[in-house]
Short mmCIF file of C-alpha atoms in Angstrom, two decimals:
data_model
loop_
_atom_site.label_atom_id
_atom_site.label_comp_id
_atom_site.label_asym_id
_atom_site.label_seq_id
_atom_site.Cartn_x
_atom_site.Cartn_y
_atom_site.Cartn_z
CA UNK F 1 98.96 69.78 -68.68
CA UNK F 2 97.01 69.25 -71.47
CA UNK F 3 94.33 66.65 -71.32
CA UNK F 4 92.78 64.29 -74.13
CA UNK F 5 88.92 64.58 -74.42
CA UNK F 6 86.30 62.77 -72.68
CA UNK F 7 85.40 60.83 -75.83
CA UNK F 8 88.83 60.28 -76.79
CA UNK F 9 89.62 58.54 -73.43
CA UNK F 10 87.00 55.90 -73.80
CA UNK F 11 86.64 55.38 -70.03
CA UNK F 12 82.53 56.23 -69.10
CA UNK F 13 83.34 53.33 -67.13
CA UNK F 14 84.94 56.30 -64.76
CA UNK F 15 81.90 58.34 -64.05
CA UNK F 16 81.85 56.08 -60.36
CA UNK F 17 85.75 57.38 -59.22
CA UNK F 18 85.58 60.57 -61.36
CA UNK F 19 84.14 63.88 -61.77
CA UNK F 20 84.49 66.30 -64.18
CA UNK F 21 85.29 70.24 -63.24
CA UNK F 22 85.93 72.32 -66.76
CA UNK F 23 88.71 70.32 -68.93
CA UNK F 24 90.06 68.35 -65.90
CA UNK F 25 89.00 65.15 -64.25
CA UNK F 26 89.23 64.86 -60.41
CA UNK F 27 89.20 61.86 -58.33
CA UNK F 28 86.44 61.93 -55.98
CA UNK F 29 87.12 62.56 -52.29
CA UNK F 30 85.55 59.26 -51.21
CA UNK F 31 87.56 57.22 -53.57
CA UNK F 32 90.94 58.41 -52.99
CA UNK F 33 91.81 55.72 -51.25
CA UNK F 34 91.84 53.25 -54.22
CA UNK F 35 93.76 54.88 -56.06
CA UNK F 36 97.02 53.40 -54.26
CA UNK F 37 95.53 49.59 -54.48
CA UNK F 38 94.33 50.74 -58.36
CA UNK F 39 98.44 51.87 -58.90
CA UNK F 40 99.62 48.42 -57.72
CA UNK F 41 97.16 46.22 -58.93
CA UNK F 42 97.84 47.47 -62.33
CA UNK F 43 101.36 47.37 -61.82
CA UNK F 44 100.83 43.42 -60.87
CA UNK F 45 98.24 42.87 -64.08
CA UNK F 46 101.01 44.08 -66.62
CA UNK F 47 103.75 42.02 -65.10
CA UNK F 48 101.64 39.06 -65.72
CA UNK F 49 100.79 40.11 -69.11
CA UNK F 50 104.58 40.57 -70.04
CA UNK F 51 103.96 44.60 -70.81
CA UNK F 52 105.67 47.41 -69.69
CA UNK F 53 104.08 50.46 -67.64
CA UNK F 54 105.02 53.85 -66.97
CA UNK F 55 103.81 54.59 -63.50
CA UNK F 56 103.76 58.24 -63.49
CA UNK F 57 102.51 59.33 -67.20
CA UNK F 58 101.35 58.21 -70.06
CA UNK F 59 101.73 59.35 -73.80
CA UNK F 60 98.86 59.83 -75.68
CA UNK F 61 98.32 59.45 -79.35
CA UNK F 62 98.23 63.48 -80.04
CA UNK F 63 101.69 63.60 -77.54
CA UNK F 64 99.26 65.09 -74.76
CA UNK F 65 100.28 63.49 -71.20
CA UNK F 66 97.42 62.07 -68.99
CA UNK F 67 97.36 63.00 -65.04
CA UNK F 68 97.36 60.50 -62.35
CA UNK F 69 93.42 60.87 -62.61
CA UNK F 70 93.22 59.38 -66.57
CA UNK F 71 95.80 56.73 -65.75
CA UNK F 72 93.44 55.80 -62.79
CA UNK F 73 90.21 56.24 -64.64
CA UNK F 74 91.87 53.83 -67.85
CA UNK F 75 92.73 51.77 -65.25
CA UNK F 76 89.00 51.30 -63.57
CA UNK F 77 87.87 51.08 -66.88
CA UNK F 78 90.65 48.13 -67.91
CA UNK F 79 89.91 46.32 -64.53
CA UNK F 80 86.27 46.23 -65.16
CA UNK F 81 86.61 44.45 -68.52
CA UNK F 82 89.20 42.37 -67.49
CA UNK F 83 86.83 41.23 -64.58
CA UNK F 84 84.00 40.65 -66.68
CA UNK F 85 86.28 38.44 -68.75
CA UNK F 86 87.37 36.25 -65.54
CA UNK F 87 83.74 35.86 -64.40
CA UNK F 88 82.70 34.66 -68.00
CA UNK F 89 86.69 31.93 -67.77
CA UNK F 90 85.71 31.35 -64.45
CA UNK F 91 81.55 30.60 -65.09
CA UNK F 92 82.82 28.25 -68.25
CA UNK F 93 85.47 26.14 -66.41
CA UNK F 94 82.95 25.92 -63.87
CA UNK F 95 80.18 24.37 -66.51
CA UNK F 96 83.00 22.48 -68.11
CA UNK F 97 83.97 20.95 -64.66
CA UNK F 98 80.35 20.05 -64.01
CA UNK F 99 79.85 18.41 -67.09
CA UNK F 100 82.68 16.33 -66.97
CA UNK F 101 81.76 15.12 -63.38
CA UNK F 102 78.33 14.12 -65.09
CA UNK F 103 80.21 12.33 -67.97
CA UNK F 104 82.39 10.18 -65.55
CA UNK F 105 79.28 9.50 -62.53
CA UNK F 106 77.06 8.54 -65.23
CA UNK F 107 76.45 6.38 -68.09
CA UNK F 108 74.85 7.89 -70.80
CA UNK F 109 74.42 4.60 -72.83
CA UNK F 110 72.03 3.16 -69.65
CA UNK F 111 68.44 2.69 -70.64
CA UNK F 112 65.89 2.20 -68.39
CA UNK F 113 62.78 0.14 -70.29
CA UNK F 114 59.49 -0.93 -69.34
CA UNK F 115 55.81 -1.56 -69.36
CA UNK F 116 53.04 -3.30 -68.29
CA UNK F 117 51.63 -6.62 -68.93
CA UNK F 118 47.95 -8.11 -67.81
CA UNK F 119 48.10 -7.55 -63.68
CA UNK F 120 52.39 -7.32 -63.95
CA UNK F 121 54.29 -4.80 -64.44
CA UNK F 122 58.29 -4.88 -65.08
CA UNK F 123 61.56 -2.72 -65.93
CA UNK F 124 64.98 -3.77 -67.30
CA UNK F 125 67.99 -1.92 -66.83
CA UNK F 126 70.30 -2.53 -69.75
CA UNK F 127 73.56 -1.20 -67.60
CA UNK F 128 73.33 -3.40 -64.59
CA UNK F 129 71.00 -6.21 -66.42
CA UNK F 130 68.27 -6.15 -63.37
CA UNK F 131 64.79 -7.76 -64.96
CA UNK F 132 62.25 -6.18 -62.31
CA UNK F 133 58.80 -7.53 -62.33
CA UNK F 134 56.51 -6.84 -59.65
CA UNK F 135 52.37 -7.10 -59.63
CA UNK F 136 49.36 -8.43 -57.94
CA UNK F 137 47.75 -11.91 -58.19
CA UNK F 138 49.10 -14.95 -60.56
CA UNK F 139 51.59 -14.23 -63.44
CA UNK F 140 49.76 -15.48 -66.36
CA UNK F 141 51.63 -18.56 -69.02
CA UNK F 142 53.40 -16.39 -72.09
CA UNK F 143 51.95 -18.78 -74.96
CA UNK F 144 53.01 -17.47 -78.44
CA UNK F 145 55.03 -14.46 -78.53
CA UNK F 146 52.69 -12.38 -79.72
CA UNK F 147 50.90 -12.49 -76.81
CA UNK F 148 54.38 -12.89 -74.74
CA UNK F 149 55.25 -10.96 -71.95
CA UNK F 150 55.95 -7.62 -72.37
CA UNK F 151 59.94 -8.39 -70.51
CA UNK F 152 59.90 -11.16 -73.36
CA UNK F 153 58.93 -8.82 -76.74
CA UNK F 154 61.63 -6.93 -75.44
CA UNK F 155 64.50 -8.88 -76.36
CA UNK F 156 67.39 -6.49 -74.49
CA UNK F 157 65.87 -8.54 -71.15
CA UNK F 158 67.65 -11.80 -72.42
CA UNK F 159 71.01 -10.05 -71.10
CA UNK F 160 69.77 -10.01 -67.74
CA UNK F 161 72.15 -11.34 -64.87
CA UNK F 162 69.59 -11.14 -62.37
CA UNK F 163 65.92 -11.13 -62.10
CA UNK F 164 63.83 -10.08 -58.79
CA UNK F 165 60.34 -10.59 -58.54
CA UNK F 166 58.51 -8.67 -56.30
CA UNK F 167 55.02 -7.29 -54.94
CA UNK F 168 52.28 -9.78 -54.42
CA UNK F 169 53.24 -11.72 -57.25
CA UNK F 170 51.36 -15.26 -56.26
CA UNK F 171 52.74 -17.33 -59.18
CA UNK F 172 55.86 -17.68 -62.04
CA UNK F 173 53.78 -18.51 -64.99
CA UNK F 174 53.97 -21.34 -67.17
CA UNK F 175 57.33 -20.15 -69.37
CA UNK F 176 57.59 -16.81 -68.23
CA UNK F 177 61.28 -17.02 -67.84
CA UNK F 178 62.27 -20.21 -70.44
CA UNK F 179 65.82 -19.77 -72.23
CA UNK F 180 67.27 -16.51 -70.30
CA UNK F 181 70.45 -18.05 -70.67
CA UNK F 182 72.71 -15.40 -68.20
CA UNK F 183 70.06 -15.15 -65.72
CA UNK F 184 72.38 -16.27 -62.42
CA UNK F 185 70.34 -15.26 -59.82
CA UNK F 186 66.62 -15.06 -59.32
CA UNK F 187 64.72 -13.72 -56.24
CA UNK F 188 61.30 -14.45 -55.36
CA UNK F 189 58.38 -12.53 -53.04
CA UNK F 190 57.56 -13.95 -49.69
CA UNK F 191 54.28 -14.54 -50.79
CA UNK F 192 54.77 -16.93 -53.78
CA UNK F 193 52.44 -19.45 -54.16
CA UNK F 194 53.39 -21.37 -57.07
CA UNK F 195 55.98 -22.28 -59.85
CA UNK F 196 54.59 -23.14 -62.83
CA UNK F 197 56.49 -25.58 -65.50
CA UNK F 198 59.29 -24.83 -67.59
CA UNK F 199 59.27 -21.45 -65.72
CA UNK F 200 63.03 -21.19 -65.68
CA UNK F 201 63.69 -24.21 -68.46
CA UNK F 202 66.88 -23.22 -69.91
CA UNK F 203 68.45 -20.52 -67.64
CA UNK F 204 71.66 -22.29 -67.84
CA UNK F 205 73.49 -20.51 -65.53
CA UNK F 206 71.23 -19.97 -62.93
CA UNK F 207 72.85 -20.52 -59.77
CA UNK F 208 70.92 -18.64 -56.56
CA UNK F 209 67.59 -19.07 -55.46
CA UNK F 210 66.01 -19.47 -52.78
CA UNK F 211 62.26 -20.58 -52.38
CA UNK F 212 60.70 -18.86 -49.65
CA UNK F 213 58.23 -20.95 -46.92
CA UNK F 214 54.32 -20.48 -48.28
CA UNK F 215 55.14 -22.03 -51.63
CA UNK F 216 52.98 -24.72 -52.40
CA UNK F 217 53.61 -26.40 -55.86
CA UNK F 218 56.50 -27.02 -58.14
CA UNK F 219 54.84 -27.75 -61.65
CA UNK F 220 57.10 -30.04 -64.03
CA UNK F 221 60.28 -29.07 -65.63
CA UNK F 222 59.98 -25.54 -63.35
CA UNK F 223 64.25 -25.83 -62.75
CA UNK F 224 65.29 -27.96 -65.99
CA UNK F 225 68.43 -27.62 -67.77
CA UNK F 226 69.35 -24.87 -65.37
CA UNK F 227 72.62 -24.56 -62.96
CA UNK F 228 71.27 -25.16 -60.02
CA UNK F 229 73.65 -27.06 -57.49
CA UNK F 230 72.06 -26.71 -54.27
CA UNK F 231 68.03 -26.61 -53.38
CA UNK F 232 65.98 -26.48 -50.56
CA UNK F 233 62.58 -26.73 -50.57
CA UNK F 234 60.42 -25.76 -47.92
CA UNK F 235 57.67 -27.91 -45.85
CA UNK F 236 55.34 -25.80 -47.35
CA UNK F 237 55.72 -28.21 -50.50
CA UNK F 238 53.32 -30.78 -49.63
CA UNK F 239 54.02 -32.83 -52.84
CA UNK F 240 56.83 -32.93 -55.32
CA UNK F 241 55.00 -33.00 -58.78
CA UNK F 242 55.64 -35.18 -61.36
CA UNK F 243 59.06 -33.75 -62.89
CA UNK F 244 59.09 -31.33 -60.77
CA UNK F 245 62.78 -30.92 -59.98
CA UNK F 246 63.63 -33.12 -63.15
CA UNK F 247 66.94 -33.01 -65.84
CA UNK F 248 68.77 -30.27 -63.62
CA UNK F 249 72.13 -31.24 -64.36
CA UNK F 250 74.16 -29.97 -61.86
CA UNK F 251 72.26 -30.13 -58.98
CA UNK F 252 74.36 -32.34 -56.25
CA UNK F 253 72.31 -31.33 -53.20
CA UNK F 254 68.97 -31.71 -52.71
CA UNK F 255 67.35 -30.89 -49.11
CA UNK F 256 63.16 -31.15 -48.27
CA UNK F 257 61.95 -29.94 -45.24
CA UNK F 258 59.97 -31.35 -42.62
CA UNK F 259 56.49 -31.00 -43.97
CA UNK F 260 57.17 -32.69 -47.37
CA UNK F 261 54.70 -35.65 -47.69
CA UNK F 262 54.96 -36.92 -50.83
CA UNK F 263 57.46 -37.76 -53.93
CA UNK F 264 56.06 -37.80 -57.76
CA UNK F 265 56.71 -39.43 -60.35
CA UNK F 266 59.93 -39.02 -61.45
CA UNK F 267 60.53 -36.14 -59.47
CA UNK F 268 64.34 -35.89 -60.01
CA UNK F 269 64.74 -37.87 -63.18
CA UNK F 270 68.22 -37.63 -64.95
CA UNK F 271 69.66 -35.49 -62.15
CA UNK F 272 72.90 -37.56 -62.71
CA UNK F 273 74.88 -35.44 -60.55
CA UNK F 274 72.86 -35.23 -57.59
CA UNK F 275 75.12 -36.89 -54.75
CA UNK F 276 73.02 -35.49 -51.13
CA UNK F 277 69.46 -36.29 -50.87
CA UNK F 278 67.80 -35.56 -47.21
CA UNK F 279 63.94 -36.94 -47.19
CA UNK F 280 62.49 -35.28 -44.11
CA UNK F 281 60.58 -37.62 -41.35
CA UNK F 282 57.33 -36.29 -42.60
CA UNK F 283 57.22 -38.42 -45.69
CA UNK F 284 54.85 -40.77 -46.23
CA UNK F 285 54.56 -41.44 -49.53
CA UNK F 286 56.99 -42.22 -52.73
CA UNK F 287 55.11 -42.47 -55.82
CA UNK F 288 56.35 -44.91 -58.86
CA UNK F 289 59.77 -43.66 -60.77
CA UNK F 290 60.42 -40.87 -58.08
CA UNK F 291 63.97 -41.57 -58.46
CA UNK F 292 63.97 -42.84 -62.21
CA UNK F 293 67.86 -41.74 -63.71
CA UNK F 294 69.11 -40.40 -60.50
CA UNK F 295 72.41 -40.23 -59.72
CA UNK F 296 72.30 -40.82 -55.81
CA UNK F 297 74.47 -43.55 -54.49
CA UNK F 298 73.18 -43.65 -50.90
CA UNK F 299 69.41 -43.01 -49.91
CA UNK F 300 67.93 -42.81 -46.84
CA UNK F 301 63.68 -43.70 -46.33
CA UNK F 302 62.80 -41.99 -43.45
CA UNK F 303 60.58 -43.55 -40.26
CA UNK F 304 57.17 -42.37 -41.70
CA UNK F 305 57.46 -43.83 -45.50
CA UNK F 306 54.20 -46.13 -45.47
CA UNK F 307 53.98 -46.56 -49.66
CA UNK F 308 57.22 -47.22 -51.59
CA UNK F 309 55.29 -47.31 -55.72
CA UNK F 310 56.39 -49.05 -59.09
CA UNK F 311 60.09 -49.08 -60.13
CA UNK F 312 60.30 -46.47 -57.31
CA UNK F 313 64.12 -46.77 -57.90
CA UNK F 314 64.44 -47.95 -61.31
CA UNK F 315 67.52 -47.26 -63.50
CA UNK F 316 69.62 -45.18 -60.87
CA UNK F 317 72.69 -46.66 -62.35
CA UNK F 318 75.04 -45.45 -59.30
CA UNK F 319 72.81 -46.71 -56.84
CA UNK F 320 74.82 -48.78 -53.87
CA UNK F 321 72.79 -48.47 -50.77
CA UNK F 322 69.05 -47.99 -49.82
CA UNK F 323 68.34 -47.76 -46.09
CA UNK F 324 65.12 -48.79 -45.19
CA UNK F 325 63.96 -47.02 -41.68
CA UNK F 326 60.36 -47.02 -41.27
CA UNK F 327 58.79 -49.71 -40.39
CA UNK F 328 55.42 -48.63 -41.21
CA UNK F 329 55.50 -49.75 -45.82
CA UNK F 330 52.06 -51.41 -46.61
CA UNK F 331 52.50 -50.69 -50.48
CA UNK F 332 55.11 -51.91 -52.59
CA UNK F 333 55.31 -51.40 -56.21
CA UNK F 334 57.00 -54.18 -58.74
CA UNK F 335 60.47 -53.77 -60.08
CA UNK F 336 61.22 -51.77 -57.41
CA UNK F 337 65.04 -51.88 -58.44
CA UNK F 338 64.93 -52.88 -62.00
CA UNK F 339 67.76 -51.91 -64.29
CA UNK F 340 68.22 -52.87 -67.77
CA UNK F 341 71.97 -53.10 -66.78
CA UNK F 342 71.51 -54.78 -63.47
CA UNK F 343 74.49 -54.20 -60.52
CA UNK F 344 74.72 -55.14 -56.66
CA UNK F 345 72.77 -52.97 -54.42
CA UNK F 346 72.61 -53.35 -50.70
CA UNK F 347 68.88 -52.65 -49.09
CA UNK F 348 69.34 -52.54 -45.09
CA UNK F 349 65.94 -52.70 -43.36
CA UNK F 350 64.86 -52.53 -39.94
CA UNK F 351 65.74 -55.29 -37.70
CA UNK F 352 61.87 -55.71 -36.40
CA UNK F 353 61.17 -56.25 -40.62
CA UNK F 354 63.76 -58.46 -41.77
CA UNK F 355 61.88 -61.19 -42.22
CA UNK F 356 58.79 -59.48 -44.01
CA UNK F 357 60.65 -56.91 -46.00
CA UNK F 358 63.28 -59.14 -46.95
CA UNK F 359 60.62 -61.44 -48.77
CA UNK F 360 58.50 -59.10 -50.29
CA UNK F 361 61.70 -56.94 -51.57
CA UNK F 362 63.47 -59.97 -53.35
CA UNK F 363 60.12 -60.71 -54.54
CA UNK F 364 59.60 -57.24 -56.29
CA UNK F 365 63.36 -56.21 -56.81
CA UNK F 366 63.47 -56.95 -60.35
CA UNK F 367 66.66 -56.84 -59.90
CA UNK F 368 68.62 -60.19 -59.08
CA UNK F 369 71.77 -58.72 -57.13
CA UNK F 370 69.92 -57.22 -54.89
CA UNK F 371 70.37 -58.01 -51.36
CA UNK F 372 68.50 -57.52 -48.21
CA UNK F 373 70.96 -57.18 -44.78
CA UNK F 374 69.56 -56.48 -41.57
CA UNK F 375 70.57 -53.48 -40.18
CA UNK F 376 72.40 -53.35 -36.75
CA UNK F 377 71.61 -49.74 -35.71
CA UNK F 378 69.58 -46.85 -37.74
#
């Protein structure tokens, strides 16, 4: 049979099955054995590309007829290319795949800020609104703004949702955290010493936190005009500052620890919700207007109180009940119960002190429907 040339057949690809002896290819002897798997794996690849094949000859373009040898060699040759075409499909599906499993498990708008500022540092994540800021020593006051806070110049941090504070961070400076209106949740180090006023003024819809024993002062105005419902502060507290926990609306239960010695001046003034108010036994101490504006209707003074101060419970407009327990009040302050729109209140005192505290009560109340009762059982 006549055979086209070499050149003509286009198949160098064939050198590896083939050999050449005068004007006739020849499979080789070790490769024989493909050439049955070659025959029907072609015969599969041009059912699948809709063609028709002639297993036994082909025509060529000069009407010469190939052997079984060129058909196998054109076929080695096609099988190659079409390989090297399903590794490059396979390699970019493969690419395409990954990057659309880094498209959905990430999100390419999150930005990760942050900086340092005096002895803190801090971060902000602007896809899950954490406000990080961790350090060493006392977080300084912000002052102006531009000498703010580093979280603070960066204005994306007034999205926040939460804010942890971390390290050994021994303070919340004076304003550090003032107007971060979404801030619901704030979480402080073990080793915080102090909380500075106005430190959280304004974070209206701060709900959870939690102040850890080892805290030692609560500056004015520290929670005001926040969302606060619930606190408990620890017996670390020694004193209650002068506005301390003041003007947080919503707070309606307010719990101090044993260890708690003393209440400042108007420590909870205008908390017109607040409804539970537990003084611990260690109290000794309740300075003039502690409980100026607040909305308590029952209070309890605990065994140890020993100096009730001026207008201690002034103005508390919702006021019904005062229980005195201890028996051991040397100090009284004037006006103790004066109210520019005067109502009844009942003040039930130990049954040992009727006679003393009952005098010395009416004589101060500065209220005249007040009434003293004896009290059957504390």
């Amino acid at each position: 049979m006549m055979l086209l040339q070499r050149e003509r057949l286009e198949v160098s690809h064939g050198k590896r099955f083939c050999q050449k002896k005068g004007n006739k290819l020849k499979v080789t002897k070790t490769n024989k054995s493909l050439l049955l798997f070659g025959m029907v794996a072609h015969t599969v690849a041009d059912i699948f590309a809709h063609s028709v094949w002639e297993p036994f000859y082909i025509r060529g373009i000069n009407g010469g007829v190939y052997t079984l040898n060129d058909m196998y060699k054109k076929f080695i040759m096609q099988l190659e290319e079409t390989t090297m075409r399903s590794k490059r499909i396979i390699t970019i599906m493969a690419l395409v795949l990954c990057f659309s499993f880094v498209l959905v498990s990430t999100d390419v708008t999150a930005k990760v800020k942050g900086g340092t500022w005096k002895n803190m540092k801090w971060s902000y994540n602007t896809k899950t609104k954490l406000l990080k800021v961790w350090g060493n020593g006392y977080m300084d006051y912000v002052g102006d703004l531009g000498a703010a806070a580093g979280w603070v110049r960066y204005t994306k941090t007034y999205d926040a949702t939460k804010l942890v504070i971390s390290g050994n961070v021994k303070s919340v400076g004076y304003l550090c955290f003032i107007d971060y209106l979404k801030v619901k949740e704030v979480i402080l180090p073990k080793g915080i010493k102090k909380i500075s006023g106005q430190a959280f003024e304004n974070c209206q819809k701060l709900k959870i936190i939690t102040l850890p024993y080892g805290l030692k002062k609560i500056k004015d105005g520290a929670f005001a005009m926040t969302g606060i419902e619930k606190l408990v502060i620890p017996g670390s507290v020694k004193k209650l500052e002068k506005w301390s926990l003041a003007n947080i609306p919503d707070l309606k239960e307010l719990i101090l620890e044993n260890g708690v010695r003393e209440l400042g001046d108007s420590f909870v003034d205008s908390d017109n919700r607040l409804r539970k108010l537990r003084l611990p036994k260690s109290l000794k101490k309740i300075d003039g207007y502690a409980f100026l504006h607040c909305g308590i209707k029952k209070l309890t003074i605990p065994i140890n109180v020993e100096e009730i101060g001026f207008r201690a419970f002034s103005s508390m407009d919702n006021i019904k009940t005062v229980k005195i327990k201890s028996t051991k009040v040397k100090k009284w302050g004037k006006k103790l119960f004066f109210s520019y729109e005067p109502h009844k209140i009942k003040v039930i005192v130990p049954k040992s002190k009727y006679k003393e505290y009952k005098k010395i009560i009416l004589k101060n109340a500065g209220n005249k429907k007040v009434k003293v009762v004896k009290a059957k059982k504390f």
